[in-house]
Amino acid sequence: MRKKLTLTIDADAYDMIKELPRTVSISEFVSFIIKAMYQDIKRGRELTQEEFNKWMESDPKLRDFRERLREHWGPAIIRIDDTINEIKEKIKPQRKKK
């Protein structure tokens, strides 16, 4: 089931998302990013490349999404990866005190 969500993002991030090919929807892209960040937060650290690849292979929809991104968007993904890493640094999960 899908739910609606209103987001406010920086203009440069919006412009980058608008460059996505028609085969990748903005909703699909944002969902992917949120799921990936959730995996990091759940582990309390950033996923290793091996863990990330294993997670991507665990779901046919994620595999399909990754292949469509690679096929249609290729090198531009690096810019998004850099931006995501900057965001991750800013929102490191805070540990709850017991």
GROMACS .gro file of C-alpha atoms in nm:
model
   98
    1MET     CA    1   0.000   0.000   0.000
    2ARG     CA    2   0.124   0.348  -0.082
    3LYS     CA    3   0.075   0.661   0.128
    4LYS     CA    4   0.115   1.026   0.037
    5LEU     CA    5   0.379   1.244   0.197
    6THR     CA    6   0.464   1.609   0.138
    7LEU     CA    7   0.835   1.691   0.148
    8THR     CA    8   1.025   2.016   0.131
    9ILE     CA    9   1.373   1.982  -0.018
   10ASP     CA   10   1.652   2.211  -0.133
   11ALA     CA   11   1.626   2.347  -0.486
   12ASP     CA   12   1.947   2.177  -0.600
   13ALA     CA   13   1.826   1.838  -0.471
   14TYR     CA   14   1.494   1.894  -0.649
   15ASP     CA   15   1.673   1.977  -0.974
   16MET     CA   16   1.880   1.658  -0.947
   17ILE     CA   17   1.569   1.449  -0.885
   18LYS     CA   18   1.398   1.606  -1.186
   19GLU     CA   19   1.685   1.472  -1.399
   20LEU     CA   20   1.576   1.115  -1.323
   21PRO     CA   21   1.469   0.924  -1.633
   22ARG     CA   22   1.100   0.858  -1.682
   23THR     CA   23   1.158   0.495  -1.592
   24VAL     CA   24   1.230   0.601  -1.232
   25SER     CA   25   0.960   0.795  -1.049
   26ILE     CA   26   1.043   1.050  -0.782
   27SER     CA   27   0.827   0.858  -0.535
   28GLU     CA   28   1.017   0.538  -0.608
   29PHE     CA   29   1.349   0.718  -0.571
   30VAL     CA   30   1.257   0.880  -0.237
   31SER     CA   31   1.121   0.549  -0.106
   32PHE     CA   32   1.449   0.380  -0.197
   33ILE     CA   33   1.655   0.647  -0.019
   34ILE     CA   34   1.440   0.626   0.296
   35LYS     CA   35   1.464   0.245   0.301
   36ALA     CA   36   1.843   0.260   0.261
   37MET     CA   37   1.879   0.515   0.540
   38TYR     CA   38   1.652   0.305   0.762
   39GLN     CA   39   1.886   0.008   0.717
   40ASP     CA   40   2.177   0.225   0.836
   41ILE     CA   41   1.984   0.359   1.134
   42LYS     CA   42   1.861   0.011   1.230
   43ARG     CA   43   2.221  -0.111   1.249
   44GLY     CA   44   2.339   0.206   1.423
   45ARG     CA   45   2.604   0.262   1.158
   46GLU     CA   46   2.648   0.296   0.785
   47LEU     CA   47   2.612  -0.025   0.587
   48THR     CA   48   2.926  -0.166   0.433
   49GLN     CA   49   2.920  -0.206   0.056
   50GLU     CA   50   2.882  -0.582   0.104
   51GLU     CA   51   2.586  -0.537   0.342
   52PHE     CA   52   2.428  -0.285   0.105
   53ASN     CA   53   2.464  -0.523  -0.191
   54LYS     CA   54   2.316  -0.809   0.013
   55TRP     CA   55   2.021  -0.589   0.111
   56MET     CA   56   1.970  -0.485  -0.253
   57GLU     CA   57   1.971  -0.848  -0.365
   58SER     CA   58   1.719  -0.946  -0.095
   59ASP     CA   59   1.427  -0.775  -0.270
   60PRO     CA   60   1.340  -0.811  -0.642
   61LYS     CA   61   1.195  -0.457  -0.648
   62LEU     CA   62   1.521  -0.312  -0.514
   63ARG     CA   63   1.723  -0.509  -0.771
   64ASP     CA   64   1.498  -0.384  -1.050
   65PHE     CA   65   1.521  -0.026  -0.926
   66ARG     CA   66   1.901  -0.042  -0.908
   67GLU     CA   67   1.927  -0.185  -1.259
   68ARG     CA   68   1.699   0.083  -1.405
   69LEU     CA   69   1.903   0.353  -1.232
   70ARG     CA   70   2.230   0.210  -1.360
   71GLU     CA   71   2.096   0.165  -1.711
   72HIS     CA   72   1.937   0.506  -1.750
   73TRP     CA   73   2.128   0.731  -1.514
   74GLY     CA   74   2.470   0.580  -1.471
   75PRO     CA   75   2.746   0.817  -1.353
   76ALA     CA   76   2.507   1.083  -1.223
   77ILE     CA   77   2.430   0.849  -0.932
   78ILE     CA   78   2.768   0.938  -0.782
   79ARG     CA   79   2.647   1.296  -0.726
   80ILE     CA   80   2.342   1.166  -0.541
   81ASP     CA   81   2.556   0.925  -0.338
   82ASP     CA   82   2.773   1.217  -0.227
   83THR     CA   83   2.467   1.420  -0.128
   84ILE     CA   84   2.320   1.124   0.063
   85ASN     CA   85   2.646   1.077   0.251
   86GLU     CA   86   2.643   1.446   0.349
   87ILE     CA   87   2.285   1.411   0.476
   88LYS     CA   88   2.373   1.096   0.671
   89GLU     CA   89   2.653   1.282   0.845
   90LYS     CA   90   2.411   1.557   0.948
   91ILE     CA   91   2.145   1.322   1.088
   92LYS     CA   92   2.346   1.056   1.267
   93PRO     CA   93   2.105   0.873   1.498
   94GLN     CA   94   2.142   0.972   1.859
   95ARG     CA   95   2.170   0.692   2.110
   96LYS     CA   96   1.903   0.676   2.377
   97LYS     CA   97   2.036   0.698   2.729
   98LYS     CA   98   1.933   0.411   2.951
   0.00000   0.00000   0.00000
